[in-house]
Structure formats: C-alpha cells, structure tokens
Amino acid sequence: MAPAAPKATAAPKAAQAARTKAQAIDALMALPELKAWSAHIDKSSGGKARGAVLDDEQEGTKLIGGKHYWSLSFVENSDEAAHRWETFLVATSGDEILVDDTNDDRQLSLAQWRAEKRPLERIAKAAGSAPAAAAPPPQ
C-alpha cells in the first residue's frame, strides 16, 4: 500500500498547477503593462474605449515546445472596432506567460519583451499628445 501514497500526492500538485482560461485572463490583466495600457486607453478615449483580453483560439490551446498555452490578445476595444496591441501565450499549467512576437515569428519571455520592446514606452510617447484612436500602432 505504500506505493499508492506517492500517486495520491502527485494528483493534487497537478490540479493546483492547472490554469483555466479565466485565470489566464486574470493573470494577464494583473500585469503592470496591461494595467497601464488599460488606464491609458480609458483616459485618452474619454471612456469610449477600454482595454480588454480576447481569446484567439476558440477551439482550445496552442502547443508550443510540448507545452499547452492559451493564446490571448490584449486589445483596445471600442464600439467601432477592437485593435490588437499584443498577443500573449499563457501556459495552461504553471505560471509562464510568453509574448507572441509575430514580426519575428518567435515567443519572448516577459523579461525579454520588457527589455526588447519596452511596452510602457508605447503609452508614454502617446500620453497627452493623441487620442486613443491615434495611438501608436500595435506591434
């Protein structure tokens, strides 16, 4: 009976590590960049647009390097349209979040994305100079 104990303890660890799509969206919206982008969009549009996260894969997840990810995009959402700012890959287990760099066809860690793309500069340059409709184009 002793061999059954390790199996019983392994199952709760796997269950704890699983992340639902709703939890993945919450994890993204908790990122400081997305909080700042959302506040900027709301302020610069006078409340006519909002930052939102949309699901890119209605059928399920993407498999990258043997690991499953939710593909989610942060968008500027208004009555007229939703403009994509960035696409993220959120691991279905664990806490990994990648940024899908479609320009170079690669995935960046959050640290790489922050260092290479400087996402907060996107709103720093636009703050006070242009409405949300004229915000810098998505990358």
CSV table of C-alpha atoms in Angstrom, one decimal:
chain,number,residue,atom,x,y,z
A,1,MET,CA,0.0,0.0,0.0
A,2,ALA,CA,2.9,2.3,0.4
A,3,PRO,CA,3.4,2.8,-3.4
A,4,ALA,CA,-0.2,4.2,-3.7
A,5,ALA,CA,0.7,7.2,-1.4
A,6,PRO,CA,3.1,8.9,-4.0
A,7,LYS,CA,0.4,8.7,-6.7
A,8,ALA,CA,-2.2,10.3,-4.3
A,9,THR,CA,0.1,13.2,-3.5
A,10,ALA,CA,1.1,13.8,-7.2
A,11,ALA,CA,-2.5,14.4,-8.3
A,12,PRO,CA,-3.2,17.4,-6.1
A,13,LYS,CA,0.0,19.1,-7.4
A,14,ALA,CA,-1.1,18.7,-11.0
A,15,ALA,CA,-4.6,20.0,-10.2
A,16,GLN,CA,-3.1,23.0,-8.4
A,17,ALA,CA,-0.9,23.8,-11.4
A,18,ALA,CA,-3.7,23.8,-14.0
A,19,ARG,CA,-4.9,27.2,-15.1
A,20,THR,CA,-8.3,27.9,-16.6
A,21,LYS,CA,-8.8,30.4,-19.4
A,22,ALA,CA,-10.4,32.8,-17.0
A,23,GLN,CA,-7.4,32.5,-14.7
A,24,ALA,CA,-5.1,33.1,-17.6
A,25,ILE,CA,-7.0,36.3,-18.5
A,26,ASP,CA,-6.8,37.4,-14.9
A,27,ALA,CA,-3.1,36.8,-14.9
A,28,LEU,CA,-2.7,38.9,-18.0
A,29,MET,CA,-4.8,41.8,-16.7
A,30,ALA,CA,-2.7,41.8,-13.5
A,31,LEU,CA,0.5,42.6,-15.5
A,32,PRO,CA,1.6,46.2,-14.8
A,33,GLU,CA,1.9,46.9,-18.5
A,34,LEU,CA,-1.7,45.9,-19.2
A,35,LYS,CA,-3.0,47.8,-16.2
A,36,ALA,CA,-1.2,50.9,-17.5
A,37,TRP,CA,-2.3,50.3,-21.1
A,38,SER,CA,-6.0,49.9,-19.9
A,39,ALA,CA,-5.8,53.1,-17.9
A,40,HIS,CA,-4.2,55.0,-20.8
A,41,ILE,CA,-6.9,53.8,-23.3
A,42,ASP,CA,-9.7,54.7,-21.0
A,43,LYS,CA,-8.3,58.2,-20.2
A,44,SER,CA,-7.2,59.1,-23.7
A,45,SER,CA,-10.5,58.0,-25.2
A,46,GLY,CA,-12.6,59.7,-22.6
A,47,GLY,CA,-14.1,56.3,-21.6
A,48,LYS,CA,-15.2,55.4,-25.2
A,49,ALA,CA,-12.6,52.6,-25.5
A,50,ARG,CA,-11.4,50.0,-23.0
A,51,GLY,CA,-8.5,47.6,-22.7
A,52,ALA,CA,-9.7,44.0,-23.0
A,53,VAL,CA,-8.4,40.5,-23.5
A,54,LEU,CA,-9.8,38.4,-26.3
A,55,ASP,CA,-9.4,34.7,-26.8
A,56,ASP,CA,-7.5,33.9,-30.1
A,57,GLU,CA,-8.1,30.1,-30.1
A,58,GLN,CA,-11.8,29.4,-29.7
A,59,GLU,CA,-11.2,25.6,-30.2
A,60,GLY,CA,-8.6,25.2,-27.5
A,61,THR,CA,-4.9,25.8,-26.8
A,62,LYS,CA,-1.7,26.1,-28.8
A,63,LEU,CA,1.0,23.5,-28.4
A,64,ILE,CA,4.5,25.1,-28.3
A,65,GLY,CA,7.6,23.1,-27.4
A,66,GLY,CA,5.4,20.3,-25.9
A,67,LYS,CA,3.5,22.7,-23.6
A,68,HIS,CA,-0.1,24.0,-24.0
A,69,TYR,CA,-0.8,27.7,-23.9
A,70,TRP,CA,-3.9,29.8,-24.1
A,71,SER,CA,-3.5,32.4,-26.9
A,72,LEU,CA,-4.9,35.7,-25.7
A,73,SER,CA,-4.7,39.2,-27.2
A,74,PHE,CA,-4.8,42.5,-25.4
A,75,VAL,CA,-7.0,44.8,-27.5
A,76,GLU,CA,-8.2,48.4,-27.5
A,77,ASN,CA,-11.9,47.8,-27.6
A,78,SER,CA,-14.4,50.4,-28.7
A,79,ASP,CA,-17.9,50.4,-30.3
A,80,GLU,CA,-16.3,50.7,-33.8
A,81,ALA,CA,-13.6,48.1,-33.6
A,82,ALA,CA,-11.1,46.1,-31.5
A,83,HIS,CA,-7.4,46.9,-32.2
A,84,ARG,CA,-4.9,44.4,-31.1
A,85,TRP,CA,-2.0,45.7,-29.1
A,86,GLU,CA,-0.2,42.4,-28.3
A,87,THR,CA,-0.7,38.6,-28.3
A,88,PHE,CA,0.2,36.6,-25.2
A,89,LEU,CA,0.6,32.9,-24.7
A,90,VAL,CA,-0.3,31.9,-21.1
A,91,ALA,CA,0.6,28.4,-20.0
A,92,THR,CA,-2.3,26.1,-19.1
A,93,SER,CA,-0.1,24.8,-16.2
A,94,GLY,CA,2.4,26.7,-14.2
A,95,ASP,CA,2.8,30.5,-14.3
A,96,GLU,CA,4.6,31.1,-17.6
A,97,ILE,CA,3.5,33.9,-19.8
A,98,LEU,CA,5.1,34.5,-23.2
A,99,VAL,CA,4.6,37.3,-25.7
A,100,ASP,CA,4.0,36.1,-29.3
A,101,ASP,CA,6.3,38.3,-31.4
A,102,THR,CA,4.6,37.8,-34.8
A,103,ASN,CA,7.1,40.2,-36.5
A,104,ASP,CA,10.0,37.8,-35.9
A,105,ASP,CA,8.0,34.6,-35.5
A,106,ARG,CA,9.2,33.9,-32.0
A,107,GLN,CA,8.0,33.8,-28.5
A,108,LEU,CA,9.5,36.1,-25.9
A,109,SER,CA,9.5,35.7,-22.1
A,110,LEU,CA,8.1,38.7,-20.2
A,111,ALA,CA,11.6,39.8,-19.3
A,112,GLN,CA,12.7,39.7,-22.9
A,113,TRP,CA,9.6,41.5,-24.0
A,114,ARG,CA,10.1,44.2,-21.4
A,115,ALA,CA,13.8,44.7,-22.3
A,116,GLU,CA,13.4,44.5,-26.1
A,117,LYS,CA,10.0,46.0,-26.8
A,118,ARG,CA,9.7,48.4,-23.9
A,119,PRO,CA,5.9,48.2,-23.7
A,120,LEU,CA,5.4,51.1,-21.4
A,121,GLU,CA,7.0,53.4,-23.8
A,122,ARG,CA,4.1,52.8,-26.1
A,123,ILE,CA,1.8,54.9,-23.9
A,124,ALA,CA,4.5,57.2,-22.5
A,125,LYS,CA,5.1,58.6,-26.0
A,126,ALA,CA,1.3,58.9,-26.7
A,127,ALA,CA,0.3,60.3,-23.3
A,128,GLY,CA,-1.1,63.7,-23.7
A,129,SER,CA,-0.4,64.0,-27.4
A,130,ALA,CA,-3.1,61.9,-29.1
A,131,PRO,CA,-6.5,60.3,-28.6
A,132,ALA,CA,-6.7,56.6,-28.3
A,133,ALA,CA,-7.8,56.3,-32.0
A,134,ALA,CA,-4.4,57.7,-33.0
A,135,ALA,CA,-2.4,55.7,-30.5
A,136,PRO,CA,0.8,54.0,-31.8
A,137,PRO,CA,0.0,51.0,-34.0
A,138,PRO,CA,0.1,47.5,-32.4
A,139,GLN,CA,3.3,45.6,-32.8
